[in-house]
mmCIF file of C-alpha atoms in Angstrom:
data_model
loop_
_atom_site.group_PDB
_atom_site.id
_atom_site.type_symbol
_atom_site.label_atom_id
_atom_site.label_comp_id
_atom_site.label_asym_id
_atom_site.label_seq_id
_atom_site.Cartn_x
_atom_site.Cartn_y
_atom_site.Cartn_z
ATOM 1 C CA UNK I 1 -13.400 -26.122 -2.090
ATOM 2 C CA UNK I 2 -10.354 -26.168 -4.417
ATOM 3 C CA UNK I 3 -6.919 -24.660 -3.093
ATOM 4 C CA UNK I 4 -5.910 -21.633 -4.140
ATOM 5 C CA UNK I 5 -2.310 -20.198 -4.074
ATOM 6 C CA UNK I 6 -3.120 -17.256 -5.153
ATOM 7 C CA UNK I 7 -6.451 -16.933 -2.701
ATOM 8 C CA UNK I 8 -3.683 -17.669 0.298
ATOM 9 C CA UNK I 9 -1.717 -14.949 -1.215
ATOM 10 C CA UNK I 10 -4.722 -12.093 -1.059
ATOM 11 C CA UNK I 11 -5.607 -13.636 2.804
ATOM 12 C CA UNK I 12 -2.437 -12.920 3.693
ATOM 13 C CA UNK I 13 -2.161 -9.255 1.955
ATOM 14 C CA UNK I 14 -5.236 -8.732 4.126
ATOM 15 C CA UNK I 15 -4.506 -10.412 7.178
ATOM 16 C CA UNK I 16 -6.567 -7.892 9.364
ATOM 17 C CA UNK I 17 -9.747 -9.368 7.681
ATOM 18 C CA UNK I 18 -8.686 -13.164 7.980
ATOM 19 C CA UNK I 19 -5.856 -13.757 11.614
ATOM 20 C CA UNK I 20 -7.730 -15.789 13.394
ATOM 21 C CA UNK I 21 -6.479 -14.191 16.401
ATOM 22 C CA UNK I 22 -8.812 -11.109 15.949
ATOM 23 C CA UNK I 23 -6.907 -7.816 14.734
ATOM 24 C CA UNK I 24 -10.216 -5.991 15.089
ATOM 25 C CA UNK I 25 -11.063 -7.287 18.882
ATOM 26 C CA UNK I 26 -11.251 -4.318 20.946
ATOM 27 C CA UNK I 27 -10.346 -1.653 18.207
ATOM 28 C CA UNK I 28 -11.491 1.587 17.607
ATOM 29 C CA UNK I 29 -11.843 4.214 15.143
ATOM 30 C CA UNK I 30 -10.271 7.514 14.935
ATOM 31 C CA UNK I 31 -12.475 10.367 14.220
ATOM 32 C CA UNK I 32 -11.349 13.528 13.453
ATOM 33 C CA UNK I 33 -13.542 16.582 12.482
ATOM 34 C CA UNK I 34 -16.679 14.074 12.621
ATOM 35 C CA UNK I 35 -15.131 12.143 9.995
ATOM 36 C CA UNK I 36 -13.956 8.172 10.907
ATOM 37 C CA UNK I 37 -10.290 8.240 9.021
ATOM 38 C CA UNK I 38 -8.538 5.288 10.943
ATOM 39 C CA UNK I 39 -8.269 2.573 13.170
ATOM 40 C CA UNK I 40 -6.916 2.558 16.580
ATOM 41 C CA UNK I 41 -6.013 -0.976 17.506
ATOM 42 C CA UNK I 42 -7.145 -2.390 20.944
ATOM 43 C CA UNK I 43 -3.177 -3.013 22.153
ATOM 44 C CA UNK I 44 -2.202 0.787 21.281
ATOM 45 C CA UNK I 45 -5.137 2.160 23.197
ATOM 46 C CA UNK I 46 -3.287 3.120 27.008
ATOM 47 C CA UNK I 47 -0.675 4.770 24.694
ATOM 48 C CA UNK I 48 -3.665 6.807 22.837
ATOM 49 C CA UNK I 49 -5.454 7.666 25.947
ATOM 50 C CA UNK I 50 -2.497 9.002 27.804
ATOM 51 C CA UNK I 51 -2.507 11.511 25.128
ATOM 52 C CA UNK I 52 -4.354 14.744 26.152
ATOM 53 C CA UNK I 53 -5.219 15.342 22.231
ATOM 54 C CA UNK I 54 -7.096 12.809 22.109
ATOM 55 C CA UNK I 55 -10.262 11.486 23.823
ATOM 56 C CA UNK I 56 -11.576 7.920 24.188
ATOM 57 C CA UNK I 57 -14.492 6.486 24.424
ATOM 58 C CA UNK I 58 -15.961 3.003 24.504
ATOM 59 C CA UNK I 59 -17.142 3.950 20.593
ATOM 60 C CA UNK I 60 -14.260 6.182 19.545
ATOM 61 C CA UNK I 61 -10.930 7.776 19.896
ATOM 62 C CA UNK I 62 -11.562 11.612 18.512
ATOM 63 C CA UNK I 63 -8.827 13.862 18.030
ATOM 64 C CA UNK I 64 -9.423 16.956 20.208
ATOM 65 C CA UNK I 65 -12.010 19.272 18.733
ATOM 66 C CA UNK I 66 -10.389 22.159 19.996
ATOM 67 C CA UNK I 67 -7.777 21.758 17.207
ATOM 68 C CA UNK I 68 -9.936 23.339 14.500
ATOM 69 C CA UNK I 69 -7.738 23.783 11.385
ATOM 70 C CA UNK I 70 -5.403 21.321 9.731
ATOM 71 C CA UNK I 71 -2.524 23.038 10.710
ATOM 72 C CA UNK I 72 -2.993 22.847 14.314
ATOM 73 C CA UNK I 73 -3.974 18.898 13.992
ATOM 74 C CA UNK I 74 -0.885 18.715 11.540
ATOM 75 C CA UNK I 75 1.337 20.325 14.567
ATOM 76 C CA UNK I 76 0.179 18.728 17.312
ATOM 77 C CA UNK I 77 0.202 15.170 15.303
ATOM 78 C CA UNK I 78 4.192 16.182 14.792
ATOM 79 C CA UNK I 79 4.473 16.909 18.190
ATOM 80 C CA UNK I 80 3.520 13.521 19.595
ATOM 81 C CA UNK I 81 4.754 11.290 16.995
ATOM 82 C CA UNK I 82 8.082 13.229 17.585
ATOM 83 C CA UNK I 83 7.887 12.321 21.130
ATOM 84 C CA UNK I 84 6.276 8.868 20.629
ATOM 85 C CA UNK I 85 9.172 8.344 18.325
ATOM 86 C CA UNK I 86 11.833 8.815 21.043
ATOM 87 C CA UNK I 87 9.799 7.716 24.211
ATOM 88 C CA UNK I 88 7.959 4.676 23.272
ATOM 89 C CA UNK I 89 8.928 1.209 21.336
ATOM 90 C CA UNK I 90 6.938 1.330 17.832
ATOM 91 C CA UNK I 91 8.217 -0.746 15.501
ATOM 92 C CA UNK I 92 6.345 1.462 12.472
ATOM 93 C CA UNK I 93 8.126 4.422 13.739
ATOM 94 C CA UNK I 94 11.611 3.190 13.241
ATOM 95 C CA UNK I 95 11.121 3.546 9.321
ATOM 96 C CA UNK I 96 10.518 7.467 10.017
ATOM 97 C CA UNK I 97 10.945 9.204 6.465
ATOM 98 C CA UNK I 98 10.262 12.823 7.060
ATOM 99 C CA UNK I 99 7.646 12.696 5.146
ATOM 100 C CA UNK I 100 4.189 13.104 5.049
ATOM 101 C CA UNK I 101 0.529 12.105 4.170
ATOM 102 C CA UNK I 102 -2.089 13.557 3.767
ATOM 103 C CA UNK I 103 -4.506 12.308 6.231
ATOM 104 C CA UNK I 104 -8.666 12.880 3.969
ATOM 105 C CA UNK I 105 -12.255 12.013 5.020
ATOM 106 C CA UNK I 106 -11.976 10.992 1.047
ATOM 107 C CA UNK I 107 -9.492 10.510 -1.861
ATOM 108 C CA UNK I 108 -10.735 13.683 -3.397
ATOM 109 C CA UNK I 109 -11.566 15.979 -0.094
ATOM 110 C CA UNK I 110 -9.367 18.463 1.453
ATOM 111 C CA UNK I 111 -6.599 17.292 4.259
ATOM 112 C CA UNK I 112 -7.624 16.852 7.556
ATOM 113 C CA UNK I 113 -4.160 17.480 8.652
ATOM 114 C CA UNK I 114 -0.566 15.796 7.635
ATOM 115 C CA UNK I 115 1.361 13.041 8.922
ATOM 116 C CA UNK I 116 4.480 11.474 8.939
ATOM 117 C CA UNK I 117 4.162 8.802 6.166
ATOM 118 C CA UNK I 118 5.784 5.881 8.523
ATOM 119 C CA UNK I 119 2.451 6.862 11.739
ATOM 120 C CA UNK I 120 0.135 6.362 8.972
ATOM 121 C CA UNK I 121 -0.264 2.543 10.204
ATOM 122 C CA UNK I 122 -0.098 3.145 13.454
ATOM 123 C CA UNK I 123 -3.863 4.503 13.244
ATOM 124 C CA UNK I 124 -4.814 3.012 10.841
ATOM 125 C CA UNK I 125 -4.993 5.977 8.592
ATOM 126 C CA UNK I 126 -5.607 4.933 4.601
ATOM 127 C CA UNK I 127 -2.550 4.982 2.751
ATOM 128 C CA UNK I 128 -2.526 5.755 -1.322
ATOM 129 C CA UNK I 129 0.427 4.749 -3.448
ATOM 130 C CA UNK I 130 0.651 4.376 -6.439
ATOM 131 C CA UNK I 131 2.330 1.272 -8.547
ATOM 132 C CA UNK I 132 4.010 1.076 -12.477
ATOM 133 C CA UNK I 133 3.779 -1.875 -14.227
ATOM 134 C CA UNK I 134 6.070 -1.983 -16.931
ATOM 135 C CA UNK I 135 6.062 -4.824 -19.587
ATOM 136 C CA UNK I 136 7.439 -5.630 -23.256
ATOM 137 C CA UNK I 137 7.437 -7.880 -25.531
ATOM 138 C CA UNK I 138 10.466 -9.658 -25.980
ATOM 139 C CA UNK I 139 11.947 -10.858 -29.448
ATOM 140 C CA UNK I 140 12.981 -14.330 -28.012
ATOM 141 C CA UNK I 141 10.872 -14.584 -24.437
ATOM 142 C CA UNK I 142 7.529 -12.895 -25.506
ATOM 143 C CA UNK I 143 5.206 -10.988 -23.098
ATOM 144 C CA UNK I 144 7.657 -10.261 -20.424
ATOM 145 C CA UNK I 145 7.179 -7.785 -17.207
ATOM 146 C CA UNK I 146 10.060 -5.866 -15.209
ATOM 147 C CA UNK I 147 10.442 -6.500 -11.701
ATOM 148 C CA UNK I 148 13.071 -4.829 -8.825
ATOM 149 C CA UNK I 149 14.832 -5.947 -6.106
ATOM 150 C CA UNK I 150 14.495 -3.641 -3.400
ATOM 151 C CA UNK I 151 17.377 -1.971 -1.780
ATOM 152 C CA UNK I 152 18.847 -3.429 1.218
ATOM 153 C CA UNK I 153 18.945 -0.061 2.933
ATOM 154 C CA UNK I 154 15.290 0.441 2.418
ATOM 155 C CA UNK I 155 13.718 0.832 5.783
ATOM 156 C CA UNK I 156 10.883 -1.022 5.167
ATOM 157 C CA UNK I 157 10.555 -5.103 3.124
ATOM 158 C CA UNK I 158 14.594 -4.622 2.286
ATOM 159 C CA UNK I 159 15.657 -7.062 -0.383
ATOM 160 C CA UNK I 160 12.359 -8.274 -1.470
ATOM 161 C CA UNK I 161 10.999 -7.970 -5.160
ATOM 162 C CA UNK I 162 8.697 -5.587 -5.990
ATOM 163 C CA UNK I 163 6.837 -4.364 -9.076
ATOM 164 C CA UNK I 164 8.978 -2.387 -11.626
ATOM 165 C CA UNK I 165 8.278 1.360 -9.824
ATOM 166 C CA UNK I 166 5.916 1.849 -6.880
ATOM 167 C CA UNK I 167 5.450 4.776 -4.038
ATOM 168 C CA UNK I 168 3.290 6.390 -1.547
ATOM 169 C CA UNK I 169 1.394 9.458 -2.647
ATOM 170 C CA UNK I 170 3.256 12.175 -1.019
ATOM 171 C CA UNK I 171 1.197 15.150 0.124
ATOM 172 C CA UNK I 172 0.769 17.972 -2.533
ATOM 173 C CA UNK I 173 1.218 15.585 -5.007
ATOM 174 C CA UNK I 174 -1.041 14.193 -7.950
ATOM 175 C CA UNK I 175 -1.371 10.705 -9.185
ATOM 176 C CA UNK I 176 0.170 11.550 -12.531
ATOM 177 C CA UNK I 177 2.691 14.198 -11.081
ATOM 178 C CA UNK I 178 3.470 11.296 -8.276
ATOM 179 C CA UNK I 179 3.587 8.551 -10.940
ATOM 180 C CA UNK I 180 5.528 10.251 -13.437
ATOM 181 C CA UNK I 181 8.642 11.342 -10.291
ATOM 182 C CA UNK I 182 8.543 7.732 -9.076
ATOM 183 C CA UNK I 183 9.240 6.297 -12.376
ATOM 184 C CA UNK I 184 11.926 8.643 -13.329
ATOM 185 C CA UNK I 185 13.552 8.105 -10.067
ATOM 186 C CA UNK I 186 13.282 4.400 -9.263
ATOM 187 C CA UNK I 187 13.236 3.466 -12.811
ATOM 188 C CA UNK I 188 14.951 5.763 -15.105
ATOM 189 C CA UNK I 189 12.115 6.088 -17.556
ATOM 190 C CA UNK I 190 13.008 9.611 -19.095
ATOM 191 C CA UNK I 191 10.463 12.154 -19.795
ATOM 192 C CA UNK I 192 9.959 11.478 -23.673
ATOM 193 C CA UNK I 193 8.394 8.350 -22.095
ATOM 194 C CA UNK I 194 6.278 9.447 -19.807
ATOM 195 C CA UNK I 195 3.082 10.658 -22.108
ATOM 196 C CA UNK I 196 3.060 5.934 -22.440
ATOM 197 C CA UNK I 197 2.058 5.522 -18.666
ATOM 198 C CA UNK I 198 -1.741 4.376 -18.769
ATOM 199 C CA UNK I 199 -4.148 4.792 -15.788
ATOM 200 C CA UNK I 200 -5.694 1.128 -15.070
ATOM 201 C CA UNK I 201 -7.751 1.765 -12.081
ATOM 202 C CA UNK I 202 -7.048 0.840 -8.491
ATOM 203 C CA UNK I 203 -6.393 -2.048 -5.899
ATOM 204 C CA UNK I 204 -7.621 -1.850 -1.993
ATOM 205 C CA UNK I 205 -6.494 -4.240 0.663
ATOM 206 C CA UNK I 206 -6.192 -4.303 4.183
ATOM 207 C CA UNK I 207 -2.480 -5.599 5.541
ATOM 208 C CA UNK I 208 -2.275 -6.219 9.476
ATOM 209 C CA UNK I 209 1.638 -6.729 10.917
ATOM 210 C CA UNK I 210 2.196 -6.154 14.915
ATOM 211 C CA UNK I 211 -0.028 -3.785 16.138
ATOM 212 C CA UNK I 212 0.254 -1.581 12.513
ATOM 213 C CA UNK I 213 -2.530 -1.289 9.995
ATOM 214 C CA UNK I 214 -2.231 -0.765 6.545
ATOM 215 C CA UNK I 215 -5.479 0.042 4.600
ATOM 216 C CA UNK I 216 -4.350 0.699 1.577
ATOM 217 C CA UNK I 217 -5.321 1.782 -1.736
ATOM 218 C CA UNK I 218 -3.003 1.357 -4.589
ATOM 219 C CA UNK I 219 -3.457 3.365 -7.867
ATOM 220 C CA UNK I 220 -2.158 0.832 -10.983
ATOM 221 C CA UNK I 221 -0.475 2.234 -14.336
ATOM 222 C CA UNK I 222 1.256 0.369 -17.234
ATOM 223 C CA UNK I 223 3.619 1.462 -19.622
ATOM 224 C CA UNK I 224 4.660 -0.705 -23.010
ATOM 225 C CA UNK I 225 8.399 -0.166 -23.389
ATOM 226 C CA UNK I 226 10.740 -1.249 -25.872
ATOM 227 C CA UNK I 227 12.428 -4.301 -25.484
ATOM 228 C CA UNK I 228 15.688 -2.905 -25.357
ATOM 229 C CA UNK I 229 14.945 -0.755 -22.595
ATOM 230 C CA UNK I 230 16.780 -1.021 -18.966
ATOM 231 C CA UNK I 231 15.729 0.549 -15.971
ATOM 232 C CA UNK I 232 17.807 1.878 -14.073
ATOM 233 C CA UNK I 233 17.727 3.225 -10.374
ATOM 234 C CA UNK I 234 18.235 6.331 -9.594
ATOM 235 C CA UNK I 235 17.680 7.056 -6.057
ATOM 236 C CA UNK I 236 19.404 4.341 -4.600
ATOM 237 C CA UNK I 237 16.346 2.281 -3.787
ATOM 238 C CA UNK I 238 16.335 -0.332 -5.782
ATOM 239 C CA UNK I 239 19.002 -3.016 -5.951
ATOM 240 C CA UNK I 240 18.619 -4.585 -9.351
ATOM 241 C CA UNK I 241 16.045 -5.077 -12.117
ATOM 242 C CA UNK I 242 14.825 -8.514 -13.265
ATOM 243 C CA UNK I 243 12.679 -8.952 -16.334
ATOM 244 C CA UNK I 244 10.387 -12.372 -16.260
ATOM 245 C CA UNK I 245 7.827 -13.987 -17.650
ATOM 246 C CA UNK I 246 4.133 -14.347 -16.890
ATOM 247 C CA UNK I 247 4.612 -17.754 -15.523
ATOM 248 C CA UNK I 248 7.433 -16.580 -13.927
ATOM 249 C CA UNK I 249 5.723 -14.114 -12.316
ATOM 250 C CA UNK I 250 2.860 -16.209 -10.965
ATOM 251 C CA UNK I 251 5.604 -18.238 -9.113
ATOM 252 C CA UNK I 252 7.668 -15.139 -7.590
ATOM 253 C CA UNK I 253 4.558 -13.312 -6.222
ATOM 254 C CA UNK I 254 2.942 -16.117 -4.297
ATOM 255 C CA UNK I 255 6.442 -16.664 -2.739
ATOM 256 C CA UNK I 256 8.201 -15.316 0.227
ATOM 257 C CA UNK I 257 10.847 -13.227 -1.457
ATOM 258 C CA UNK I 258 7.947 -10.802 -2.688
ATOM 259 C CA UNK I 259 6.805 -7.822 -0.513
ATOM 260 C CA UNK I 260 3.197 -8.958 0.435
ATOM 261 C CA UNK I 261 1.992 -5.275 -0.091
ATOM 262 C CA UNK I 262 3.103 -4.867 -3.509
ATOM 263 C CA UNK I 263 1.456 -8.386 -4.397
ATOM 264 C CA UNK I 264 -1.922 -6.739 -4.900
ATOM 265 C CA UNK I 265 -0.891 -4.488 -8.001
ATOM 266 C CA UNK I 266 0.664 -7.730 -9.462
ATOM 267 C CA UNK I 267 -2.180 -9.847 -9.215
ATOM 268 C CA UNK I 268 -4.506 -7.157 -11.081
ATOM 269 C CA UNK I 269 -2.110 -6.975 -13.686
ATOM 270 C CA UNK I 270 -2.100 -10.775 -14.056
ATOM 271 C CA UNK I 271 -5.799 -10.804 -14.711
ATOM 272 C CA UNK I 272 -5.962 -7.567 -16.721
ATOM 273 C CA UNK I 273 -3.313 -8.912 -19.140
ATOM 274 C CA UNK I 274 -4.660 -12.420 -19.142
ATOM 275 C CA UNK I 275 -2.757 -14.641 -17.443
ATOM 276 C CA UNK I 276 -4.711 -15.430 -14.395
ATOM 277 C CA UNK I 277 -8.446 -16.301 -15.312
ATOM 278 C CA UNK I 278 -11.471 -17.734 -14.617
ATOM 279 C CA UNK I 279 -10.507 -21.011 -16.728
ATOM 280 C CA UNK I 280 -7.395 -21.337 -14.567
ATOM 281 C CA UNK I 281 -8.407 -20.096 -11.341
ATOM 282 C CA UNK I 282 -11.103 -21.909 -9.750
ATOM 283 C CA UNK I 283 -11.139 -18.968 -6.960
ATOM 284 C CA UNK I 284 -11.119 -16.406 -9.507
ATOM 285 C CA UNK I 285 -13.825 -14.320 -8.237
ATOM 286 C CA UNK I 286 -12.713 -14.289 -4.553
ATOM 287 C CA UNK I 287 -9.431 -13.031 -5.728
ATOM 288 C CA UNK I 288 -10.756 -10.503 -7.772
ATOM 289 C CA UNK I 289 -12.839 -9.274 -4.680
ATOM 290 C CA UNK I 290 -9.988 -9.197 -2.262
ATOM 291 C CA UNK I 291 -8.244 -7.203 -4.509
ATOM 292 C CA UNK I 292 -10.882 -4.302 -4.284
ATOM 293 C CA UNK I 293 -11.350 -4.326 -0.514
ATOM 294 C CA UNK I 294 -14.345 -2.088 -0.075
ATOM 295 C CA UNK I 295 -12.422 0.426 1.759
ATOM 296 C CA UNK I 296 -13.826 3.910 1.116
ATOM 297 C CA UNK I 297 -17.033 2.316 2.090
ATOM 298 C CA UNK I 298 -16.301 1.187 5.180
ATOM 299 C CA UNK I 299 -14.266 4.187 6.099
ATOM 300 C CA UNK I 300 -17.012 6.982 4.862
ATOM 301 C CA UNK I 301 -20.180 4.973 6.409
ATOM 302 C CA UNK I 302 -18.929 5.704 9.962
ATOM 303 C CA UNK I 303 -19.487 1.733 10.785
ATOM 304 C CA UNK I 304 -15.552 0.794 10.003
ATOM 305 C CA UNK I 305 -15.219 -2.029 12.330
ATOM 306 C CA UNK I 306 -18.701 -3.799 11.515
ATOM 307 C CA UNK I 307 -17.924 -3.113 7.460
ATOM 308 C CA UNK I 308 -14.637 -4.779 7.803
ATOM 309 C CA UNK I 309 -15.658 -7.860 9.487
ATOM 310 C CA UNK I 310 -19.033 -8.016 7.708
ATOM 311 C CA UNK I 311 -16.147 -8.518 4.430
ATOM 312 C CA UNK I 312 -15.058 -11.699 6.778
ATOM 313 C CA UNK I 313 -18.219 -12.906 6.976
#
């Protein structure tokens, strides 16, 4: 079978399917209100069971039923992260943000309760962002795409390059509402703008790092802007602004200066726009199925761990 850079590049962007040294062995999933919404991996289980709101069995960890509404799971959730955070030695909770997510049987059902956006990965909860692609078309360069450099203060992949504007789906929030805030603030795209950002469906992967996992879906836009237009930051979170080429591109995201996470939404604009196809891809069709990790499948069926490594094959 040919090489791939790019098929190394979605393996690694969904390690948990792919370590060899078996990220789902011994894991569990998290059940709440008879609905499987995460993934409790085998290494963080003593720390799970010595928690009274939660009870474990060789099938399951199940939040306590006794916590009926989504504002008592949402409180008692605070309450132990808030302890976890000072008491034990997570490396996911040392990017707290004070904010949260909204933790959903489905994308479009009501929250099961809220949780601090930085926990999320520590069960294994699904995580939806959502990613701006912003391109032009350059008098002397051609097609060209923005990129950032993220800032150095960012708590999580500091320095690496990113796609132009990108962000988790803070609860309360819409796509378009979430979208539209992200790019004003990250990229400076003013409001006259904002009626050009284009829905262009979705990406789903499943990251592994330490004992975290990130099952993630990633909601893509575009936006055609002018090619004398500049983002600029304006929340302090992005370093710099870089515009490149196609080719360019293909280079930057297989390598490690790019933030593996973010390397989904670029692919999937690569192969909407063109650039990456089946004539110069012999693994085109493995890539294009690693970039839609059947997620809300696997999640929703109640069989998470035997969907996920049935993907592995």
């Amino acid at each position: 079978m040919e090489k791939s850079r790019f098929i190394t590049l979605a393996r690694k962007f969904n390690a948990v399917l792919f370590e060899e040294n078996g990220l789902l062995s011994g894991a569990l999933p998290l059940v709440v209100a008879g609905h499987t919404v995460g993934l409790v991996r085998a290494e963080l289980l003593p720390l799970v069971r010595a928690a009274s709101m939660f009870h474990v069995t060789e099938g399951a960890v199940t939040l306590d039923p006794a916590l009926e509404t989504p504002e008592a799971r949402s409180a008692a959730m605070a309450e132990l992260l808030q302890r976890w955070r000072t008491q034990e030695n997570l490396v996911a909770l040392r990017g707290w943000r004070n904010e949260c997510y909204d933790v959903r049987a489905s994308f479009s059902s009501a929250p099961l309760l809220k949780m601090e956006r930085s926990a999320t990965c520590v069960f294994g909860i699904r995580q939806y962002g959502v990613d701006l692609n912003g391109y032009t078309h350059h008098p002397e360069r051609g097609f060209c795409v923005w990129i950032q450099r993220r800032s150095l203060e960012k708590p999580t992949w500091p320095g690496k390059l990113d796609n132009m504007v990108s962000g988790g789906l803070t609860s309360g929030l819409g796509l378009l509402e979430a979208v539209q805030k992200e790019a004003w603030e990250e990229a400076g795209i003013p409001e006259h703008l904002l009626p050009g950002i284009r829905s262009a469906g979705a990406v789903s992967f499943v990251y592994g790092k330490g004992s975290a996992t990130f099952a993630s879906h990633a909601f893509c836009f575009d936006i055609q802007l002018a090619p004398d237009f500049q983002p600029r930051n304006q929340d302090g979170e992005a370093e710099e602004f870089m515009l490149v080429t196609p080719k360019e591109l293909m280079e930057l995201v297989c390598s490690p200066e790019f933030k593996t996470t973010s390397a989904p939404v670029t692919l999937d604009f690569l192969i909407r726009h063109g650039f990456i196809t089946p004539n110069n891809e012999p693994r085109f069709l493995e890539i294009c199925e690693l970039l839609h990790v059947p997620l809300a499948s696997a999640y929703s069926t109640g069989r998470l761990i035997s969907g996920l490594q049935a993907i592995h094959g």
